[in-house]
Coordinates of C-alpha atoms (C1' of nucleotides) in Angstrom, one line a residue:
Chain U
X1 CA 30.0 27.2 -13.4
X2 CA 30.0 30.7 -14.1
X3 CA 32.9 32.7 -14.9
X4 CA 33.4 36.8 -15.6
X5 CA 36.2 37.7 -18.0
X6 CA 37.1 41.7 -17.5
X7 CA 39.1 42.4 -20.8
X8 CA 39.2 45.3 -23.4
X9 CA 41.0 43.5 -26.3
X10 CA 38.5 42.5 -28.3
X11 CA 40.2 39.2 -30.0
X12 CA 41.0 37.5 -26.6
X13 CA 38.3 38.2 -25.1
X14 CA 36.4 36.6 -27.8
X15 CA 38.8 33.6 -27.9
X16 CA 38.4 33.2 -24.0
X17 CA 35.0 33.3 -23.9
X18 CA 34.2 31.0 -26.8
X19 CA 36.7 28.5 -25.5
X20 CA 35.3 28.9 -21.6
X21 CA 31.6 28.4 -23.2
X22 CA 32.9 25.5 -24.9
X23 CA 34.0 23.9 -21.9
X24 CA 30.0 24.4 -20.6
X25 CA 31.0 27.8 -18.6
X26 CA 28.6 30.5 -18.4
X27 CA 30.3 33.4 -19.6
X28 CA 29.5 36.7 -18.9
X29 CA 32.4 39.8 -20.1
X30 CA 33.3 43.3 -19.2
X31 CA 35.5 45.4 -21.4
X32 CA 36.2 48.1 -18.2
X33 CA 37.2 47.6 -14.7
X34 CA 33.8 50.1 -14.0
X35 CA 31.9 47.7 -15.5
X36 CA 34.2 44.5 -14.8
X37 CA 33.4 45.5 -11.3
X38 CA 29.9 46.1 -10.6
X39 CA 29.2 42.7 -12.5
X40 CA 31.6 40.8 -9.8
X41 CA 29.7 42.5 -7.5
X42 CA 26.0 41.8 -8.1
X43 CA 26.7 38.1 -9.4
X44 CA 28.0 34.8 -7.9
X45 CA 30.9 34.2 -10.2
X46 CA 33.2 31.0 -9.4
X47 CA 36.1 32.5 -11.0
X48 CA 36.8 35.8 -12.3
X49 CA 39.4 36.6 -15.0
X50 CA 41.0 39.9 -14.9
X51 CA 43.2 41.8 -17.4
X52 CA 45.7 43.9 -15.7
X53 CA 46.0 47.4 -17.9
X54 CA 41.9 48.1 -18.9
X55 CA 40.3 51.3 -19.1
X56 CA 38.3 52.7 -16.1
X57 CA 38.9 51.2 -12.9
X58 CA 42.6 49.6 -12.9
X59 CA 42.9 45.7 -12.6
X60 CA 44.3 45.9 -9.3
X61 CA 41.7 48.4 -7.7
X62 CA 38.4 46.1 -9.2
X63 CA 40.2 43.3 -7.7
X64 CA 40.8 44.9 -4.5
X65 CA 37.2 45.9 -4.2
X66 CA 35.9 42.4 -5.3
X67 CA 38.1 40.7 -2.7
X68 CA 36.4 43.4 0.2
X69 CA 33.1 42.2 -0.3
X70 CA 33.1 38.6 -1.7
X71 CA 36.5 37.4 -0.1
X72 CA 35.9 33.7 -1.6
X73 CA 35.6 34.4 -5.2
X74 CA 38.7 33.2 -6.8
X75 CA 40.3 36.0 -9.2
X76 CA 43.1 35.3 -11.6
X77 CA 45.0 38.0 -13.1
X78 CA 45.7 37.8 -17.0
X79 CA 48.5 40.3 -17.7
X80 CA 51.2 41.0 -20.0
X81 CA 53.6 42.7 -17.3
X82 CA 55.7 40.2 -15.5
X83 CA 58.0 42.4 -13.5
X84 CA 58.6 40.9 -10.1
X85 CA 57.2 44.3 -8.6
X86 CA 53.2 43.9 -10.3
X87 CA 53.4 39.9 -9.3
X88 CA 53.7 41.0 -5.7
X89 CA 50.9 44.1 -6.2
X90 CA 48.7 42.0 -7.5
X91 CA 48.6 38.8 -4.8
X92 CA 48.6 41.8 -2.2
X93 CA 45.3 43.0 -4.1
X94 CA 44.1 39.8 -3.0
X95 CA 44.4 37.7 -6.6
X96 CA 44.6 33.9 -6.1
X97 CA 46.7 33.2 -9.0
X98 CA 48.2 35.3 -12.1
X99 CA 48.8 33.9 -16.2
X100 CA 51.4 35.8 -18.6
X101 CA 49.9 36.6 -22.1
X102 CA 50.7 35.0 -24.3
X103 CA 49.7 31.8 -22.7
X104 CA 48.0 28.6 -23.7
X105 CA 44.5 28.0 -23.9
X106 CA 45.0 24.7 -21.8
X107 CA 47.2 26.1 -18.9
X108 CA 44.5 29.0 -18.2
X109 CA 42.0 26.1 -18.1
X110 CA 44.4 24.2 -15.6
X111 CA 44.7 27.3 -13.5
X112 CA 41.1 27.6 -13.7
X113 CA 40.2 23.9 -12.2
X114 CA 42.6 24.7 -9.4
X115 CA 40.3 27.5 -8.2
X116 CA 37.7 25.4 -8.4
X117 CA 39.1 22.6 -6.4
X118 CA 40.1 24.6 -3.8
X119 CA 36.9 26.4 -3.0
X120 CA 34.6 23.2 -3.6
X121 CA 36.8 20.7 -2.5
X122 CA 36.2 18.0 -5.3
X123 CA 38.2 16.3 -7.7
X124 CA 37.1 16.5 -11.6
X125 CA 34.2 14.1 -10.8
X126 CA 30.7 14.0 -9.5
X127 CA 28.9 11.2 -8.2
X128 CA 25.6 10.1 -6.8
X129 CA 24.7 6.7 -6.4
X130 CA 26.1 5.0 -9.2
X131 CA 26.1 7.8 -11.5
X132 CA 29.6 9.3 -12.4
X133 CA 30.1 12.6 -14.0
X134 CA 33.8 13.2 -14.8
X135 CA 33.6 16.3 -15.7
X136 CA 37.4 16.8 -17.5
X137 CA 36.2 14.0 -20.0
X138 CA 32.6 14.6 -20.2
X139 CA 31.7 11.2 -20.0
X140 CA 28.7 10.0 -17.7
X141 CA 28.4 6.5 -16.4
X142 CA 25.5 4.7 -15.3
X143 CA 26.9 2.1 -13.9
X144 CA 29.6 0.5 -16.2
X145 CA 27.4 1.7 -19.4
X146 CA 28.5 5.0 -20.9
X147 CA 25.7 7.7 -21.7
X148 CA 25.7 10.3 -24.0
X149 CA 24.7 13.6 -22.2
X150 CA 23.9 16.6 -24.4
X151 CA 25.5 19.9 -23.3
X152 CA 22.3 21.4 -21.3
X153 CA 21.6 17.5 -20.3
X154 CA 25.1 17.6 -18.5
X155 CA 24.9 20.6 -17.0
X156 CA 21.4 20.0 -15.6
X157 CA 22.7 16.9 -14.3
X158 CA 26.1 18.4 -13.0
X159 CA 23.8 21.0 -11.1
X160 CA 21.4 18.6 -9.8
X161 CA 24.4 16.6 -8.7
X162 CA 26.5 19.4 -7.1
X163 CA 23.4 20.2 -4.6
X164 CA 22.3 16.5 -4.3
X165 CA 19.9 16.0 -1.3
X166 CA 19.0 20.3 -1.2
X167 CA 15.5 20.4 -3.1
X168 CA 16.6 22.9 -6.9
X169 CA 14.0 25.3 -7.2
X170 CA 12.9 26.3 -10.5
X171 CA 14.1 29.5 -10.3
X172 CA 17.5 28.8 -9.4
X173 CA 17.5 25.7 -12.3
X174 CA 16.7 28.1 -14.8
X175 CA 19.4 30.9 -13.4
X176 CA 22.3 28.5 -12.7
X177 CA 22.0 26.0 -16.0
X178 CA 20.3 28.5 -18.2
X179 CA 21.6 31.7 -17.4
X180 CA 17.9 32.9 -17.7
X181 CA 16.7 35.7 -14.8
X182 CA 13.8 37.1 -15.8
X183 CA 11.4 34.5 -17.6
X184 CA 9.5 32.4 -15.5
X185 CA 7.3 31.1 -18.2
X186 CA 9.1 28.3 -19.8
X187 CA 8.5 24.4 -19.6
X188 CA 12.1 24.1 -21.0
X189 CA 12.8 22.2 -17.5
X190 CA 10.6 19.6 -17.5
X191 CA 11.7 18.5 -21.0
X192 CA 15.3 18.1 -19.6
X193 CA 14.1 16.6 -16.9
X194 CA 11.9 14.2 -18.9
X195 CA 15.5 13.5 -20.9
X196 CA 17.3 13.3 -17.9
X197 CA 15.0 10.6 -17.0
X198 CA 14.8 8.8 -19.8
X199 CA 18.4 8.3 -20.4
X200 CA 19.2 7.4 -16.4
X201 CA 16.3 5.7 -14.9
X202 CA 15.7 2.3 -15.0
X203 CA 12.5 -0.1 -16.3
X204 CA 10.8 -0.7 -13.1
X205 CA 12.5 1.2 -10.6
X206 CA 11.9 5.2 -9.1
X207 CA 13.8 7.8 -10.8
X208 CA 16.6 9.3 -9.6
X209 CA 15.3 12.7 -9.9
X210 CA 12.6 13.6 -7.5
X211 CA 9.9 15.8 -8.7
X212 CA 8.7 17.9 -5.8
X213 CA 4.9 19.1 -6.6
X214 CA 5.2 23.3 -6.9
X215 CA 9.1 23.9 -5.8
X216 CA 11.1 21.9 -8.1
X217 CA 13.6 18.6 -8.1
X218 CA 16.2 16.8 -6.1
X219 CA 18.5 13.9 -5.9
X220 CA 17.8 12.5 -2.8
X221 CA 20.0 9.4 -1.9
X222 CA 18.6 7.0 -0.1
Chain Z
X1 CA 6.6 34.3 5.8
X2 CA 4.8 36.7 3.9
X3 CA 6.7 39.6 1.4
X4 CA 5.3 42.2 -0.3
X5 CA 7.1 43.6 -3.6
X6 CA 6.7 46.8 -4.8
X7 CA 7.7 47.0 -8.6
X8 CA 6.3 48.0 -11.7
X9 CA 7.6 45.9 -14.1
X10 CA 5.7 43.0 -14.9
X11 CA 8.4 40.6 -16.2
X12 CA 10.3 41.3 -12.9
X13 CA 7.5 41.3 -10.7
X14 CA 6.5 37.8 -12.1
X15 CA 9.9 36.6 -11.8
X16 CA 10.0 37.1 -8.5
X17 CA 6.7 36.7 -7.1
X18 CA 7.1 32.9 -8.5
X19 CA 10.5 32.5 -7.2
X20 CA 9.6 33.5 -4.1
X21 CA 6.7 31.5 -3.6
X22 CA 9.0 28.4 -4.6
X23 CA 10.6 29.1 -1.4
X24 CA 7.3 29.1 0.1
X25 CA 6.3 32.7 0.9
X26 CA 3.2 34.4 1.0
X27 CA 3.7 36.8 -1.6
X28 CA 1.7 40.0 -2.2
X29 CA 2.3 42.8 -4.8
X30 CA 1.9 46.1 -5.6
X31 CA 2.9 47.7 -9.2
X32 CA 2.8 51.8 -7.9
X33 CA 4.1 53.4 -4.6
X34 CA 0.5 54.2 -3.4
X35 CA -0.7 50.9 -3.7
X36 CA 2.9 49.6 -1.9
X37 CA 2.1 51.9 0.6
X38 CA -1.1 51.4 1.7
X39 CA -1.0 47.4 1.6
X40 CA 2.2 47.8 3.4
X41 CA 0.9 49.5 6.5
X42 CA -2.4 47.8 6.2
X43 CA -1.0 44.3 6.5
X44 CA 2.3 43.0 8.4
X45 CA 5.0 41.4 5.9
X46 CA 8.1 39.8 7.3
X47 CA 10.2 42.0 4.7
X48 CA 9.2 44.4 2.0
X49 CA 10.7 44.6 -1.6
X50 CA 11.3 47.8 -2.9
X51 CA 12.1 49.2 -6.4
X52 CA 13.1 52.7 -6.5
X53 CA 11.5 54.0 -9.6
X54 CA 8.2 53.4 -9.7
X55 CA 5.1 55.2 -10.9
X56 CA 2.7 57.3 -8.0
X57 CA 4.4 58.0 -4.6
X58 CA 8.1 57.1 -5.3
X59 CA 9.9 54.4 -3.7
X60 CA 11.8 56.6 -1.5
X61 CA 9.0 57.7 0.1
X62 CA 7.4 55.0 0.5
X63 CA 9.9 53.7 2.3
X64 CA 10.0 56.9 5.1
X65 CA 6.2 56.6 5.3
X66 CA 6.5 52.7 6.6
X67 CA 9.2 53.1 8.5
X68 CA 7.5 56.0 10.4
X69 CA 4.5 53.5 11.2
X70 CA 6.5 50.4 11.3
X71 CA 10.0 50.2 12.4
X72 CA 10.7 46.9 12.5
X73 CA 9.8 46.0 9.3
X74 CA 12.7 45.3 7.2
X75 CA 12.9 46.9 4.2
X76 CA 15.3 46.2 0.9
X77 CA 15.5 48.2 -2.3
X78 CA 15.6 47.1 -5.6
X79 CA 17.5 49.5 -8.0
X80 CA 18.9 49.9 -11.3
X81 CA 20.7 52.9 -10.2
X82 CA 24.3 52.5 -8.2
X83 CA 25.4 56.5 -7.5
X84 CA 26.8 56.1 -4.1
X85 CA 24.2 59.2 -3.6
X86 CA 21.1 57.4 -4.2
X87 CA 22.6 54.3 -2.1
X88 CA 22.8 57.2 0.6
X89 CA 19.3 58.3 0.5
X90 CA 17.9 54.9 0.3
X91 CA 19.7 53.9 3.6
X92 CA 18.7 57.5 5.2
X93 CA 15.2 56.9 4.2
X94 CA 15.3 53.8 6.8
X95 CA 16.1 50.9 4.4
X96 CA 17.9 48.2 5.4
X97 CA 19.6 46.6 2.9
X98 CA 19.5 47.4 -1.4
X99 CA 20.3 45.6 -4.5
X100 CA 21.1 46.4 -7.5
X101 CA 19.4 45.2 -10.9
X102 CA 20.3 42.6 -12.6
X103 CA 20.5 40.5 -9.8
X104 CA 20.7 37.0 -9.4
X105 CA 17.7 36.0 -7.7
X106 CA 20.0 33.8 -4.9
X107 CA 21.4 36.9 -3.9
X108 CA 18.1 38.3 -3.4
X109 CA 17.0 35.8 -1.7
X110 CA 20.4 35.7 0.9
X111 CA 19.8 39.2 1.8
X112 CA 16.1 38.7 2.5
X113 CA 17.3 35.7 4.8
X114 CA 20.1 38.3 6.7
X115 CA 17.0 40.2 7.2
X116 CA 14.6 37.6 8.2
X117 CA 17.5 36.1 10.6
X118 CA 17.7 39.1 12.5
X119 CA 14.2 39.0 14.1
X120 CA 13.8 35.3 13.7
X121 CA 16.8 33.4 14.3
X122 CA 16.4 30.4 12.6
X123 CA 18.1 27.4 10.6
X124 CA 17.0 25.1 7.6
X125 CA 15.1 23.2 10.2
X126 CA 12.3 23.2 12.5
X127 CA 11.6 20.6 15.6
X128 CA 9.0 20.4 17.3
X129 CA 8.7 17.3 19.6
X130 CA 9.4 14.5 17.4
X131 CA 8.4 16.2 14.5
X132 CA 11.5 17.6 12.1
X133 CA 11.3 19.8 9.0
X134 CA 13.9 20.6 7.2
X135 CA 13.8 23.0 5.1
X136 CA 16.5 22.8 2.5
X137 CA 15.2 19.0 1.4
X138 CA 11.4 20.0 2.5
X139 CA 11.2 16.6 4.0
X140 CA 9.3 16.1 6.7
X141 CA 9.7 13.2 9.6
X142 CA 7.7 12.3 12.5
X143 CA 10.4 10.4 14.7
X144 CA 12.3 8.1 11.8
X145 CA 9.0 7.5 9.8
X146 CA 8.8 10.7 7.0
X147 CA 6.1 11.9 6.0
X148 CA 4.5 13.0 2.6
X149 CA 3.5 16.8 2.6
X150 CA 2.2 18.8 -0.1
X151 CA 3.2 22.5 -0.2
X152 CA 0.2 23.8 1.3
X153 CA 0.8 21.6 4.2
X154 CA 4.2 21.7 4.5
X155 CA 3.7 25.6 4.5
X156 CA 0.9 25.3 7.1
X157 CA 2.7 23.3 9.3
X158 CA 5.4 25.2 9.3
X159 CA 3.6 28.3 10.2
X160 CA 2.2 26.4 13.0
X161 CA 6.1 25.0 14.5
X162 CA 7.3 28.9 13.8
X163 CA 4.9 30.2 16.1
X164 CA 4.8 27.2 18.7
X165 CA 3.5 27.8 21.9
X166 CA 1.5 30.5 20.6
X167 CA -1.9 30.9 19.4
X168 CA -2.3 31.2 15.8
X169 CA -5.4 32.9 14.9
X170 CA -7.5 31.9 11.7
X171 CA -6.8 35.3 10.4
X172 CA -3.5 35.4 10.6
X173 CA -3.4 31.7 9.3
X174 CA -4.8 32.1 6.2
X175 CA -2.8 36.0 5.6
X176 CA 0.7 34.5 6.6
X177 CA -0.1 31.2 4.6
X178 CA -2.9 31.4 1.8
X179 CA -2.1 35.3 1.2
X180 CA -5.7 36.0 1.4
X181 CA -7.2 39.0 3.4
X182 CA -10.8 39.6 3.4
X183 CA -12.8 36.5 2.6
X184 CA -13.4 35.2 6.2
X185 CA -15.9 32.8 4.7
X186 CA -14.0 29.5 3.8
X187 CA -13.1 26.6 5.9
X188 CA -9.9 25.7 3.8
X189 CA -7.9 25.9 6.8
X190 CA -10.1 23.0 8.7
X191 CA -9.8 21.1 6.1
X192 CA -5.8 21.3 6.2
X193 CA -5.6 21.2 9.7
X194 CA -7.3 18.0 9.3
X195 CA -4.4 16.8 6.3
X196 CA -2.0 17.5 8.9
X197 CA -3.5 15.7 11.9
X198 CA -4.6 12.9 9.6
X199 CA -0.7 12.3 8.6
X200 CA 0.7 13.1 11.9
X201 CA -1.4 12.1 14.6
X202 CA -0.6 8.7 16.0
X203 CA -4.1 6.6 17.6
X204 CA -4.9 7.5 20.6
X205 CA -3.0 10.1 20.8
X206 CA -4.0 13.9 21.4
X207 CA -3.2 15.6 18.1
X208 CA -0.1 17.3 18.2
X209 CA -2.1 20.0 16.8
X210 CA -4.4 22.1 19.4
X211 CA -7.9 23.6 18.8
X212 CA -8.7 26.6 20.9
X213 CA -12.2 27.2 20.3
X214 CA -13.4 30.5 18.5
X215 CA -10.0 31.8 18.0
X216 CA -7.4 29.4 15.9
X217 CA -4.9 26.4 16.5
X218 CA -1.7 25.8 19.1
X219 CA 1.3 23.5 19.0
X220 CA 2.0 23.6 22.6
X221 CA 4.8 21.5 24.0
X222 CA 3.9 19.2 26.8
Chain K
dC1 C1' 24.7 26.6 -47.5
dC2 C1' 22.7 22.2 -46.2
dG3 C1' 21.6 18.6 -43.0
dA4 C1' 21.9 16.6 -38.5
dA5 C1' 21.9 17.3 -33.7
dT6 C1' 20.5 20.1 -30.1
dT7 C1' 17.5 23.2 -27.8
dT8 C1' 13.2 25.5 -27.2
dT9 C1' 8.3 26.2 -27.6
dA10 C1' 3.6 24.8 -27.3
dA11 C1' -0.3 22.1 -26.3
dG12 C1' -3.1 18.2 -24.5
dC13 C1' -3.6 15.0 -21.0
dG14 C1' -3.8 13.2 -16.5
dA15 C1' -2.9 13.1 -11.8
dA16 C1' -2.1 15.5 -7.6
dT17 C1' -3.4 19.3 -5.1
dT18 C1' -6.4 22.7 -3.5
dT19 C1' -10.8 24.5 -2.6
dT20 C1' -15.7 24.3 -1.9
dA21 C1' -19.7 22.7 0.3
dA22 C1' -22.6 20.4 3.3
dG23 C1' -23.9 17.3 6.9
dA24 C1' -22.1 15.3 11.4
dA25 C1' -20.1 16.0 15.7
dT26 C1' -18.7 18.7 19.4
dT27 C1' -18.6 22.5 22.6
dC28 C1' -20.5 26.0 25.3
dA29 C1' -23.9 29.2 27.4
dT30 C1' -28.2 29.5 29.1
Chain E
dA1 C1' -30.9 19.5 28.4
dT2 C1' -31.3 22.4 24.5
dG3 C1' -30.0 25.3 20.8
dA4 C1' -26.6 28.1 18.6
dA5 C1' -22.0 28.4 17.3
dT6 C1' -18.0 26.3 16.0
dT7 C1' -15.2 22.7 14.4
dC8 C1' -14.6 18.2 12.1
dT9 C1' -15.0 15.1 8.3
dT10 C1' -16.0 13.7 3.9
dA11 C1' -16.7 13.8 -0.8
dA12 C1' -16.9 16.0 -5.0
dA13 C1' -15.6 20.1 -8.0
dA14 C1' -12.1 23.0 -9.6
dT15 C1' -7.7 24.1 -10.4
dT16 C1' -2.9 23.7 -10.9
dC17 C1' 1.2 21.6 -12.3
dG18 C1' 4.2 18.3 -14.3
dC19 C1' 4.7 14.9 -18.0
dT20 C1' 4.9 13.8 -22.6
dT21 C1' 5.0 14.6 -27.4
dA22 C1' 5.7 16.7 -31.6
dA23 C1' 7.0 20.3 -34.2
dA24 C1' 9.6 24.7 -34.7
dA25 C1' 13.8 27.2 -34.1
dT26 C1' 18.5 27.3 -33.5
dT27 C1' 23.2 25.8 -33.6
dC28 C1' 27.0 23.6 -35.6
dG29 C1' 30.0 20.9 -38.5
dG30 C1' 31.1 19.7 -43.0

DNA sequence: CCGAATTTTAAGCGAATTTTAAGAATTCAT
DNA sequence: ATGAATTCTTAAAATTCGCTTAAAATTCGG
């Protein structure tokens, strides 16, 4: 899950994007709406945070522009006015949702999954066959027996899931999970994979990743 | 579906020339604007990649010189800049479509499907008869049984079900699919013609795939 | 700052795929 | 019917690609 944070106060910024990487985001930050902006633009974010007063580009304007071109990416506004008046601008700019500083780290989060949920329309769990992924607790079942996933383990797994029975390319592996764009030359795949595997298939029976030859891997159920 | 990309850095240029053929096109490449040029009028690509700043002939003008040749070919430009000027001259200079660097390669690879839609008009699958691709899983099935393909087959075959009811020739076979251009001399493409019959045929059966003598192959519905 | 866990790199192996090559079979014109 | 051209078939050679390992680098907690 990617998110952008558009923020020019150093501190929080830092303390958002730690906490968001800690909770397996891909974090990517803008200190200006300028910048903010043309980031939103050229990448699929699944949520965009967005300080109200930054330099450049106002708050409201990046969001208005994001919203004109990428209508489904969910925008929440972090801002320290609360005046009944900038509420009302800002949903009119198109902003899903809006968070007062100061606020907890935990309700942002909450606010966060709710965007999520409504564009994907899941719950906080994956599944495929009889793997589940819960992905508030980080726990992965096989089964009834627990397994400990490492981060980059879960999130290859959480990707593979989330497009379960669509063949992941290589490419879009190493962009979504790895936040990589322009090395192709890294076997760093196949040894998750080959972990992956290891820790999920069983003695005996076919993995539950696919390896297809040249392209890349899917979960195909059967 | 065969792409030519016109860009002078090597780490890009990798990138996508192995992301691209992931998705199964024929991929050519050209690291200066004269080069770009000539290959694109020489040969015909489904869509042309275009980076702006590149050394020889500049991307701009390479771009006016195909489109005075080649309308229909679409045309998108890669750029790093994002004045609303050069966005102006790109578009006046008969491209269709631009994007700006970084991107994420799935972006890329949308807006080369808009393009590709337009003149094609396809799906993520292909029928023909009882014979189903789908694209997205790469599986192939011949009524319920599926069948095993490897990418050279699976590309082949799917040049063969684009083009149904028309003659492919051997030259354009082994351009649109193999990416080769001059070596007339091999017989690679029997040999996969006879893959695919092998694995699709049924006894007894005519093969699903044609022969017209001296000129190439057919899938003609009955 | 150290040590453990995680992540990444690199290399060898082996299997699957792709290509080459050559003889057999077929087609077509004369 | 015959011979030349073309296509089919097969097997073997060449290549590519993914799997596996081990070791190096990095991160992170104490």
């Amino acid at each position: 899950m990617r998110v952008l944070i558009v923020e020019d106060e150093k501190g929080i910024l830092n303390f958002l994007r730690d906490g968001l990487k800690e909770e397996n985001f891909a974090v990517d930050t803008a200190q200006d709406g300028n910048t903010g902006l043309e980031l939103a633009l050229v990448n699929d974010y699944d949520v965009v945070l967005l300080d109200w007063m930054i330099p450049g580009i106002s708050g409201i304007e990046v969001c208005r522009q994001i919203k004109k071109e990428k209508r489904s990416v969910p925008i929440i506004f972090l801002t320290a006015k609360d005046t009944v008046q900038d509420t009302v601008f800002g949903l009119e700019a198109g902003a899903n949702d809006y968070i007062r500083k100061p606020f907890q780290f935990e309700e942002l989060l909450a606010r966060i999954r709710v965007q999520l949920r409504s564009t994907n329309e899941e719950d906080s769990a994956l599944t495929f066959e009889d793997i589940y992924l819960n992905l508030d607790t980080r726990q992965v079942f096989k089964g009834k027996r627990e397994i400990q996933l490492t981060q980059k383990e879960f999130a290859l797994l959480e990707f593979l899931i989330r497009n379960k029975g669509k063949v992941c390319t290589r490419t879009r592996i190493i962009e979504h999970v790895w936040d990589i764009h322009f090395d192709s030359d890294t076997s760093v795949i196949d040894v998750y994979i080959n972990f992956l595997r290891k820790k999920l298939d069983e003695d005996g029976k076919e993995s539950c990743i696919n390896t297809v030859r040249g392209v890349g891997y899917i979960m195909r159920e059967v």
